[in-house]
Every structure is written in structure tokens, then in C-alpha cells.
Amino acid sequence: MAEIVWRLKPKNEDFNYTDLVVKISNDEDINLKDFEVGQVNSIVHSFKDEIIAYLMEHGFTSLVESELILEHVVTKGTTDDKIVNLIQAYMDKVDIDSELIIVDPYFFANPKNPNYVTVLSDILDKYLPTIDDLIIVTSNHAIVPTIKTQIETAIKAKKPSINILHKINNDYHDRYWISNNREKGLVIGTSLNSLGNKIALLDRLNTSDVRAIVNELNNDGLI
């Protein structure tokens, strides 16, 4: 069977790519009236301008030697071990340094996964020798003191010297994990405590997006 590749260009600059991918993954109906739709007959010619711009900025060698990680759809029923391994695979590419910023409105909410605290602790365990400052930004709508205490206790049990800072702001909807001198990060399509209970997208952030997010966090006095 021949493969057909379509190119979708959103007419609205505020389009949320994650929502589209999740709908497709859930076999939900999608409406393409807000897109310019075209068929890609040749990858090289269809994306010629983007390819040229990339080669001019990064050089041909970077394209050949680069290691590609595509976005990953985390499906319902994904096991805790796989969630840990998936997120660590993306965090490895971020290259975690002494500061980790986690933006997640429901980080301290009642978890849908009863093993949430253990999963989080297992994810961070690999990087705690490096992390000195853990900054967590949540909304003020769903902070459960017992969950917050359990998380902080589990982390400090592994690294007592770590500095955990909790900041509150209700303007952030998406979930970001940012490190590497505030230059790299990943985005998670749902709160960590819900992964495995619903379909969500896991992806790397490009540097320009990370800088924009960091700029907003700075402007809001959160970092």
C-alpha cells in the first residue's frame, strides 16, 4: 500500500499541536477547516527552505551525526516502569544540571496513580546527585498538603541537601521540565500524576520555546 504524507499548516498561530495528536491517538474526529492542507510528494522539495536554513545554521555534519528523539504518545495503561524509563530518556537529552524547574499545575494534587510519589522519586533518583535546586511551579487550586509532604520527604530522603522551592502561579497550563542552564526542556501533555491514566504527548522543547517560557517565569518572579 502506497504511503501518502499530508502537510497541515494551521491558520491560527495559537494552534495547539498536542491537542491534535492526542485526538488522533484517541480515534476522535478532527476538523481540518482551520488548516491549509497539502500533499507532500517530495520531503526534500516540500521542506527545502527549512532544510537549507538548518544546514546554514548548524552545518551538514550536525544533521548526519544528530540523534533524533521524536515525540512519544504515552498511552492509557502504560506501566510505571515504562513511564520512568520514557521520561528519563527525554531528561537524558535535556542533560540535567544543578537546577531543575518543573512547571505542573497539579504536581501536588491528589494523584490518579497510587504509586505517583514512588514514580516521581524513581524518575529523579538518577539526577539527584547533580541537582541542587528543584523549583516546582504549581497552581493554587489543587495543593494537597499530605501529597506535598510525601513528595518532599521522598526526595530529601535521597538527597537531604537539595533545596526544594515551591512557587504558585495560575497562568501556566502546560507541563514543562527545564534544565541545562535554562536552555533545554521537555513538555508533558498531562500532569505526571495522571500519566498512564489518559493518553498524553511527551516531547522535547526547542531552545527558543524554552527561552520564552523561562522569560515568562522570570517576569512572574518565579525563578
PDB file of C-alpha atoms in Angstrom:
ATOM      1  CA  MET A   1       0.000   0.000   0.000  1.00  0.00           C
ATOM      2  CA  ALA A   2       1.384   3.388  -1.001  1.00  0.00           C
ATOM      3  CA  GLU A   3       2.010   5.910   1.775  1.00  0.00           C
ATOM      4  CA  ILE A   4       0.558   9.407   1.498  1.00  0.00           C
ATOM      5  CA  VAL A   5       2.085  12.224   3.542  1.00  0.00           C
ATOM      6  CA  TRP A   6      -0.023  15.296   4.249  1.00  0.00           C
ATOM      7  CA  ARG A   7       1.236  18.672   5.394  1.00  0.00           C
ATOM      8  CA  LEU A   8      -1.008  20.651   7.743  1.00  0.00           C
ATOM      9  CA  LYS A   9      -0.359  24.356   8.238  1.00  0.00           C
ATOM     10  CA  PRO A  10      -2.507  25.934  10.977  1.00  0.00           C
ATOM     11  CA  LYS A  11      -4.187  29.219  10.069  1.00  0.00           C
ATOM     12  CA  ASN A  12      -4.149  30.258  13.724  1.00  0.00           C
ATOM     13  CA  GLU A  13      -0.758  30.948  15.329  1.00  0.00           C
ATOM     14  CA  ASP A  14      -2.123  29.830  18.727  1.00  0.00           C
ATOM     15  CA  PHE A  15      -2.853  26.324  17.449  1.00  0.00           C
ATOM     16  CA  ASN A  16      -2.098  23.557  19.979  1.00  0.00           C
ATOM     17  CA  TYR A  17      -0.317  20.704  18.180  1.00  0.00           C
ATOM     18  CA  THR A  18      -0.532  18.440  21.221  1.00  0.00           C
ATOM     19  CA  ASP A  19      -4.343  18.507  21.226  1.00  0.00           C
ATOM     20  CA  LEU A  20      -4.448  17.367  17.590  1.00  0.00           C
ATOM     21  CA  VAL A  21      -2.071  14.450  18.190  1.00  0.00           C
ATOM     22  CA  VAL A  22      -3.995  13.315  21.267  1.00  0.00           C
ATOM     23  CA  LYS A  23      -7.311  13.429  19.379  1.00  0.00           C
ATOM     24  CA  ILE A  24      -5.852  11.353  16.552  1.00  0.00           C
ATOM     25  CA  SER A  25      -4.408   8.871  19.064  1.00  0.00           C
ATOM     26  CA  ASN A  26      -7.821   8.580  20.743  1.00  0.00           C
ATOM     27  CA  ASP A  27      -9.563   7.996  17.385  1.00  0.00           C
ATOM     28  CA  GLU A  28     -11.563  11.190  17.878  1.00  0.00           C
ATOM     29  CA  ASP A  29     -12.973  13.199  14.976  1.00  0.00           C
ATOM     30  CA  ILE A  30     -10.825  16.141  13.895  1.00  0.00           C
ATOM     31  CA  ASN A  31     -11.824  19.193  11.859  1.00  0.00           C
ATOM     32  CA  LEU A  32      -9.254  20.472   9.361  1.00  0.00           C
ATOM     33  CA  LYS A  33     -11.098  23.657   8.376  1.00  0.00           C
ATOM     34  CA  ASP A  34      -8.545  25.722  10.312  1.00  0.00           C
ATOM     35  CA  PHE A  35      -5.630  24.246   8.355  1.00  0.00           C
ATOM     36  CA  GLU A  36      -4.102  24.628   4.956  1.00  0.00           C
ATOM     37  CA  VAL A  37      -3.865  21.023   3.766  1.00  0.00           C
ATOM     38  CA  GLY A  38      -1.438  19.831   1.114  1.00  0.00           C
ATOM     39  CA  GLN A  39       0.097  16.580  -0.020  1.00  0.00           C
ATOM     40  CA  VAL A  40       3.843  16.098   0.356  1.00  0.00           C
ATOM     41  CA  ASN A  41       5.122  14.484  -2.833  1.00  0.00           C
ATOM     42  CA  SER A  42       8.795  15.015  -2.012  1.00  0.00           C
ATOM     43  CA  ILE A  43      10.094  15.565   1.512  1.00  0.00           C
ATOM     44  CA  VAL A  44      13.192  17.341   0.215  1.00  0.00           C
ATOM     45  CA  HIS A  45      11.357  19.762  -2.082  1.00  0.00           C
ATOM     46  CA  SER A  46       8.412  20.365   0.248  1.00  0.00           C
ATOM     47  CA  PHE A  47      10.710  21.337   3.124  1.00  0.00           C
ATOM     48  CA  LYS A  48      13.517  22.790   1.021  1.00  0.00           C
ATOM     49  CA  ASP A  49      13.579  26.193   2.752  1.00  0.00           C
ATOM     50  CA  GLU A  50      13.625  24.635   6.223  1.00  0.00           C
ATOM     51  CA  ILE A  51      16.390  22.195   5.248  1.00  0.00           C
ATOM     52  CA  ILE A  52      18.544  24.963   3.764  1.00  0.00           C
ATOM     53  CA  ALA A  53      18.047  27.166   6.833  1.00  0.00           C
ATOM     54  CA  TYR A  54      19.013  24.297   9.152  1.00  0.00           C
ATOM     55  CA  LEU A  55      22.156  23.447   7.183  1.00  0.00           C
ATOM     56  CA  MET A  56      23.222  27.101   7.079  1.00  0.00           C
ATOM     57  CA  GLU A  57      22.868  27.420  10.850  1.00  0.00           C
ATOM     58  CA  HIS A  58      24.130  24.025  12.036  1.00  0.00           C
ATOM     59  CA  GLY A  59      26.152  22.584   9.148  1.00  0.00           C
ATOM     60  CA  PHE A  60      25.753  19.292   7.326  1.00  0.00           C
ATOM     61  CA  THR A  61      27.696  17.280   9.915  1.00  0.00           C
ATOM     62  CA  SER A  62      25.185  18.127  12.645  1.00  0.00           C
ATOM     63  CA  LEU A  63      22.418  16.627  10.520  1.00  0.00           C
ATOM     64  CA  VAL A  64      24.313  13.410   9.892  1.00  0.00           C
ATOM     65  CA  GLU A  65      25.529  12.944  13.463  1.00  0.00           C
ATOM     66  CA  SER A  66      22.407  14.077  15.300  1.00  0.00           C
ATOM     67  CA  GLU A  67      20.455  11.576  17.369  1.00  0.00           C
ATOM     68  CA  LEU A  68      16.731  12.004  16.838  1.00  0.00           C
ATOM     69  CA  ILE A  69      14.107  11.586  19.543  1.00  0.00           C
ATOM     70  CA  LEU A  70      10.573  12.030  18.252  1.00  0.00           C
ATOM     71  CA  GLU A  71       7.574  12.898  20.367  1.00  0.00           C
ATOM     72  CA  HIS A  72       6.111   9.929  22.174  1.00  0.00           C
ATOM     73  CA  VAL A  73       2.449   9.238  22.834  1.00  0.00           C
ATOM     74  CA  VAL A  74       2.044   7.810  26.335  1.00  0.00           C
ATOM     75  CA  THR A  75      -0.989   5.544  26.141  1.00  0.00           C
ATOM     76  CA  LYS A  76      -3.503   4.535  28.786  1.00  0.00           C
ATOM     77  CA  GLY A  77      -2.236   1.601  30.785  1.00  0.00           C
ATOM     78  CA  THR A  78       1.449   2.447  30.369  1.00  0.00           C
ATOM     79  CA  THR A  79       3.253   0.804  33.288  1.00  0.00           C
ATOM     80  CA  ASP A  80       5.060   2.776  35.968  1.00  0.00           C
ATOM     81  CA  ASP A  81       8.425   1.334  34.942  1.00  0.00           C
ATOM     82  CA  LYS A  82       7.896   2.418  31.344  1.00  0.00           C
ATOM     83  CA  ILE A  83       6.838   5.912  32.427  1.00  0.00           C
ATOM     84  CA  VAL A  84      10.055   6.213  34.441  1.00  0.00           C
ATOM     85  CA  ASN A  85      12.178   4.990  31.524  1.00  0.00           C
ATOM     86  CA  LEU A  86      10.440   7.236  28.977  1.00  0.00           C
ATOM     87  CA  ILE A  87      10.805  10.424  30.975  1.00  0.00           C
ATOM     88  CA  GLN A  88      14.400   9.620  31.867  1.00  0.00           C
ATOM     89  CA  ALA A  89      15.171   9.099  28.166  1.00  0.00           C
ATOM     90  CA  TYR A  90      13.984  12.636  27.462  1.00  0.00           C
ATOM     91  CA  MET A  91      15.689  14.047  30.561  1.00  0.00           C
ATOM     92  CA  ASP A  92      18.961  12.482  29.433  1.00  0.00           C
ATOM     93  CA  LYS A  93      18.724  14.539  26.241  1.00  0.00           C
ATOM     94  CA  VAL A  94      17.989  17.670  28.256  1.00  0.00           C
ATOM     95  CA  ASP A  95      21.222  16.987  30.181  1.00  0.00           C
ATOM     96  CA  ILE A  96      20.111  17.893  33.704  1.00  0.00           C
ATOM     97  CA  ASP A  97      22.378  20.277  35.599  1.00  0.00           C
ATOM     98  CA  SER A  98      22.282  21.683  39.145  1.00  0.00           C
ATOM     99  CA  GLU A  99      18.831  23.241  38.671  1.00  0.00           C
ATOM    100  CA  LEU A 100      15.616  21.552  37.580  1.00  0.00           C
ATOM    101  CA  ILE A 101      12.464  23.608  37.014  1.00  0.00           C
ATOM    102  CA  ILE A 102       9.164  21.722  36.939  1.00  0.00           C
ATOM    103  CA  VAL A 103       6.033  23.597  35.877  1.00  0.00           C
ATOM    104  CA  ASP A 104       2.986  21.437  36.586  1.00  0.00           C
ATOM    105  CA  PRO A 105      -0.285  22.920  37.905  1.00  0.00           C
ATOM    106  CA  TYR A 106      -1.293  19.658  39.601  1.00  0.00           C
ATOM    107  CA  PHE A 107       2.094  18.426  40.781  1.00  0.00           C
ATOM    108  CA  PHE A 108       0.899  18.346  44.414  1.00  0.00           C
ATOM    109  CA  ALA A 109      -2.701  17.305  43.657  1.00  0.00           C
ATOM    110  CA  ASN A 110      -4.360  14.026  44.573  1.00  0.00           C
ATOM    111  CA  PRO A 111      -2.790  11.595  42.092  1.00  0.00           C
ATOM    112  CA  LYS A 112      -4.722   9.266  39.821  1.00  0.00           C
ATOM    113  CA  ASN A 113      -1.756   6.916  40.020  1.00  0.00           C
ATOM    114  CA  PRO A 114      -1.495   5.496  43.570  1.00  0.00           C
ATOM    115  CA  ASN A 115       2.236   4.963  43.000  1.00  0.00           C
ATOM    116  CA  TYR A 116       2.814   8.581  41.962  1.00  0.00           C
ATOM    117  CA  VAL A 117       5.270   9.514  44.718  1.00  0.00           C
ATOM    118  CA  THR A 118       7.367   6.421  44.039  1.00  0.00           C
ATOM    119  CA  VAL A 119       7.307   7.011  40.268  1.00  0.00           C
ATOM    120  CA  LEU A 120       8.426  10.620  40.718  1.00  0.00           C
ATOM    121  CA  SER A 121      11.150   9.601  43.164  1.00  0.00           C
ATOM    122  CA  ASP A 122      12.392   6.913  40.761  1.00  0.00           C
ATOM    123  CA  ILE A 123      12.487   9.393  37.866  1.00  0.00           C
ATOM    124  CA  LEU A 124      14.517  11.935  39.824  1.00  0.00           C
ATOM    125  CA  ASP A 125      16.796   9.390  41.512  1.00  0.00           C
ATOM    126  CA  LYS A 126      19.176   9.256  38.535  1.00  0.00           C
ATOM    127  CA  TYR A 127      19.682  13.044  38.550  1.00  0.00           C
ATOM    128  CA  LEU A 128      19.622  13.930  42.247  1.00  0.00           C
ATOM    129  CA  PRO A 129      23.422  13.725  42.598  1.00  0.00           C
ATOM    130  CA  THR A 130      23.554  16.645  40.154  1.00  0.00           C
ATOM    131  CA  ILE A 131      20.507  18.679  41.205  1.00  0.00           C
ATOM    132  CA  ASP A 132      20.989  21.248  43.966  1.00  0.00           C
ATOM    133  CA  ASP A 133      17.861  23.335  43.368  1.00  0.00           C
ATOM    134  CA  LEU A 134      14.448  21.913  42.483  1.00  0.00           C
ATOM    135  CA  ILE A 135      11.924  24.632  41.597  1.00  0.00           C
ATOM    136  CA  ILE A 136       8.309  23.480  41.357  1.00  0.00           C
ATOM    137  CA  VAL A 137       5.643  25.823  39.973  1.00  0.00           C
ATOM    138  CA  THR A 138       2.020  24.816  40.561  1.00  0.00           C
ATOM    139  CA  SER A 139      -1.392  26.450  40.617  1.00  0.00           C
ATOM    140  CA  ASN A 140      -3.017  27.112  43.976  1.00  0.00           C
ATOM    141  CA  HIS A 141      -6.159  25.148  43.086  1.00  0.00           C
ATOM    142  CA  ALA A 142      -5.020  21.621  43.841  1.00  0.00           C
ATOM    143  CA  ILE A 143      -2.368  21.511  46.534  1.00  0.00           C
ATOM    144  CA  VAL A 144      -2.842  18.577  48.889  1.00  0.00           C
ATOM    145  CA  PRO A 145      -0.539  19.115  51.899  1.00  0.00           C
ATOM    146  CA  THR A 146      -0.095  15.384  52.565  1.00  0.00           C
ATOM    147  CA  ILE A 147       0.949  14.717  48.947  1.00  0.00           C
ATOM    148  CA  LYS A 148       3.316  17.693  49.021  1.00  0.00           C
ATOM    149  CA  THR A 149       4.895  16.413  52.243  1.00  0.00           C
ATOM    150  CA  GLN A 150       5.237  12.868  50.878  1.00  0.00           C
ATOM    151  CA  ILE A 151       6.969  14.111  47.722  1.00  0.00           C
ATOM    152  CA  GLU A 152       9.370  16.411  49.549  1.00  0.00           C
ATOM    153  CA  THR A 153      10.148  13.718  52.130  1.00  0.00           C
ATOM    154  CA  ALA A 154      10.848  11.102  49.438  1.00  0.00           C
ATOM    155  CA  ILE A 155      13.199  13.442  47.572  1.00  0.00           C
ATOM    156  CA  LYS A 156      15.032  14.643  50.677  1.00  0.00           C
ATOM    157  CA  ALA A 157      15.439  11.057  51.860  1.00  0.00           C
ATOM    158  CA  LYS A 158      17.621  10.517  48.801  1.00  0.00           C
ATOM    159  CA  LYS A 159      19.363  13.906  48.935  1.00  0.00           C
ATOM    160  CA  PRO A 160      18.924  15.806  52.222  1.00  0.00           C
ATOM    161  CA  SER A 161      20.844  18.842  50.971  1.00  0.00           C
ATOM    162  CA  ILE A 162      18.575  19.539  47.996  1.00  0.00           C
ATOM    163  CA  ASN A 163      16.810  22.912  48.013  1.00  0.00           C
ATOM    164  CA  ILE A 164      13.129  22.493  47.071  1.00  0.00           C
ATOM    165  CA  LEU A 165      11.334  25.731  46.200  1.00  0.00           C
ATOM    166  CA  HIS A 166       7.567  25.743  45.665  1.00  0.00           C
ATOM    167  CA  LYS A 167       6.157  28.689  43.711  1.00  0.00           C
ATOM    168  CA  ILE A 168       2.482  29.340  42.916  1.00  0.00           C
ATOM    169  CA  ASN A 169       1.039  30.827  39.730  1.00  0.00           C
ATOM    170  CA  ASN A 170      -2.241  30.083  37.958  1.00  0.00           C
ATOM    171  CA  ASP A 171      -1.200  31.247  34.477  1.00  0.00           C
ATOM    172  CA  TYR A 172       0.576  28.071  33.355  1.00  0.00           C
ATOM    173  CA  HIS A 173      -1.476  25.253  31.848  1.00  0.00           C
ATOM    174  CA  ASP A 174       1.133  23.046  30.182  1.00  0.00           C
ATOM    175  CA  ARG A 175       3.692  20.928  31.995  1.00  0.00           C
ATOM    176  CA  TYR A 176       7.378  21.746  31.464  1.00  0.00           C
ATOM    177  CA  TRP A 177      10.614  20.315  32.856  1.00  0.00           C
ATOM    178  CA  ILE A 178      13.532  22.684  32.207  1.00  0.00           C
ATOM    179  CA  SER A 179      17.263  22.433  32.952  1.00  0.00           C
ATOM    180  CA  ASN A 180      20.674  22.687  31.241  1.00  0.00           C
ATOM    181  CA  ASN A 181      21.323  26.322  32.127  1.00  0.00           C
ATOM    182  CA  ARG A 182      17.633  27.002  31.417  1.00  0.00           C
ATOM    183  CA  GLU A 183      18.207  26.220  27.734  1.00  0.00           C
ATOM    184  CA  LYS A 184      16.595  22.795  27.258  1.00  0.00           C
ATOM    185  CA  GLY A 185      13.424  21.102  28.376  1.00  0.00           C
ATOM    186  CA  LEU A 186      10.572  18.732  27.737  1.00  0.00           C
ATOM    187  CA  VAL A 187       6.802  19.107  27.689  1.00  0.00           C
ATOM    188  CA  ILE A 188       4.320  16.582  29.053  1.00  0.00           C
ATOM    189  CA  GLY A 189       0.728  16.641  27.806  1.00  0.00           C
ATOM    190  CA  THR A 190      -0.746  15.935  31.238  1.00  0.00           C
ATOM    191  CA  SER A 191       0.367  16.142  34.842  1.00  0.00           C
ATOM    192  CA  LEU A 192       2.858  13.492  35.868  1.00  0.00           C
ATOM    193  CA  ASN A 193       0.392  12.091  38.404  1.00  0.00           C
ATOM    194  CA  SER A 194      -2.012  11.247  35.538  1.00  0.00           C
ATOM    195  CA  LEU A 195       0.397   9.589  33.107  1.00  0.00           C
ATOM    196  CA  GLY A 196      -0.784   6.094  32.293  1.00  0.00           C
ATOM    197  CA  ASN A 197      -4.397   7.002  33.065  1.00  0.00           C
ATOM    198  CA  LYS A 198      -5.004   9.006  29.906  1.00  0.00           C
ATOM    199  CA  ILE A 199      -3.309   9.450  26.545  1.00  0.00           C
ATOM    200  CA  ALA A 200      -0.721  12.230  26.576  1.00  0.00           C
ATOM    201  CA  LEU A 201       2.133  13.504  24.449  1.00  0.00           C
ATOM    202  CA  LEU A 202       5.735  13.632  25.644  1.00  0.00           C
ATOM    203  CA  ASP A 203       8.120  15.777  23.616  1.00  0.00           C
ATOM    204  CA  ARG A 204      11.290  17.860  23.709  1.00  0.00           C
ATOM    205  CA  LEU A 205      11.082  21.646  23.648  1.00  0.00           C
ATOM    206  CA  ASN A 206      13.169  23.611  21.192  1.00  0.00           C
ATOM    207  CA  THR A 207      15.536  26.183  22.641  1.00  0.00           C
ATOM    208  CA  SER A 208      13.512  29.208  21.534  1.00  0.00           C
ATOM    209  CA  ASP A 209      10.413  27.872  23.313  1.00  0.00           C
ATOM    210  CA  VAL A 210      12.424  27.155  26.465  1.00  0.00           C
ATOM    211  CA  ARG A 211      13.783  30.701  26.454  1.00  0.00           C
ATOM    212  CA  ALA A 212      10.282  32.125  26.024  1.00  0.00           C
ATOM    213  CA  ILE A 213       8.982  30.062  28.952  1.00  0.00           C
ATOM    214  CA  VAL A 214      11.967  30.995  31.122  1.00  0.00           C
ATOM    215  CA  ASN A 215      11.412  34.656  30.260  1.00  0.00           C
ATOM    216  CA  GLU A 216       7.788  34.418  31.431  1.00  0.00           C
ATOM    217  CA  LEU A 217       8.827  32.635  34.619  1.00  0.00           C
ATOM    218  CA  ASN A 218      11.359  35.396  35.263  1.00  0.00           C
ATOM    219  CA  ASN A 219       8.817  38.129  34.592  1.00  0.00           C
ATOM    220  CA  ASP A 220       6.416  36.473  37.028  1.00  0.00           C
ATOM    221  CA  GLY A 221       9.124  36.310  39.703  1.00  0.00           C
ATOM    222  CA  LEU A 222       9.008  32.517  39.860  1.00  0.00           C
ATOM    223  CA  ILE A 223      12.691  31.856  39.156  1.00  0.00           C
TER     224      ILE A 223
END
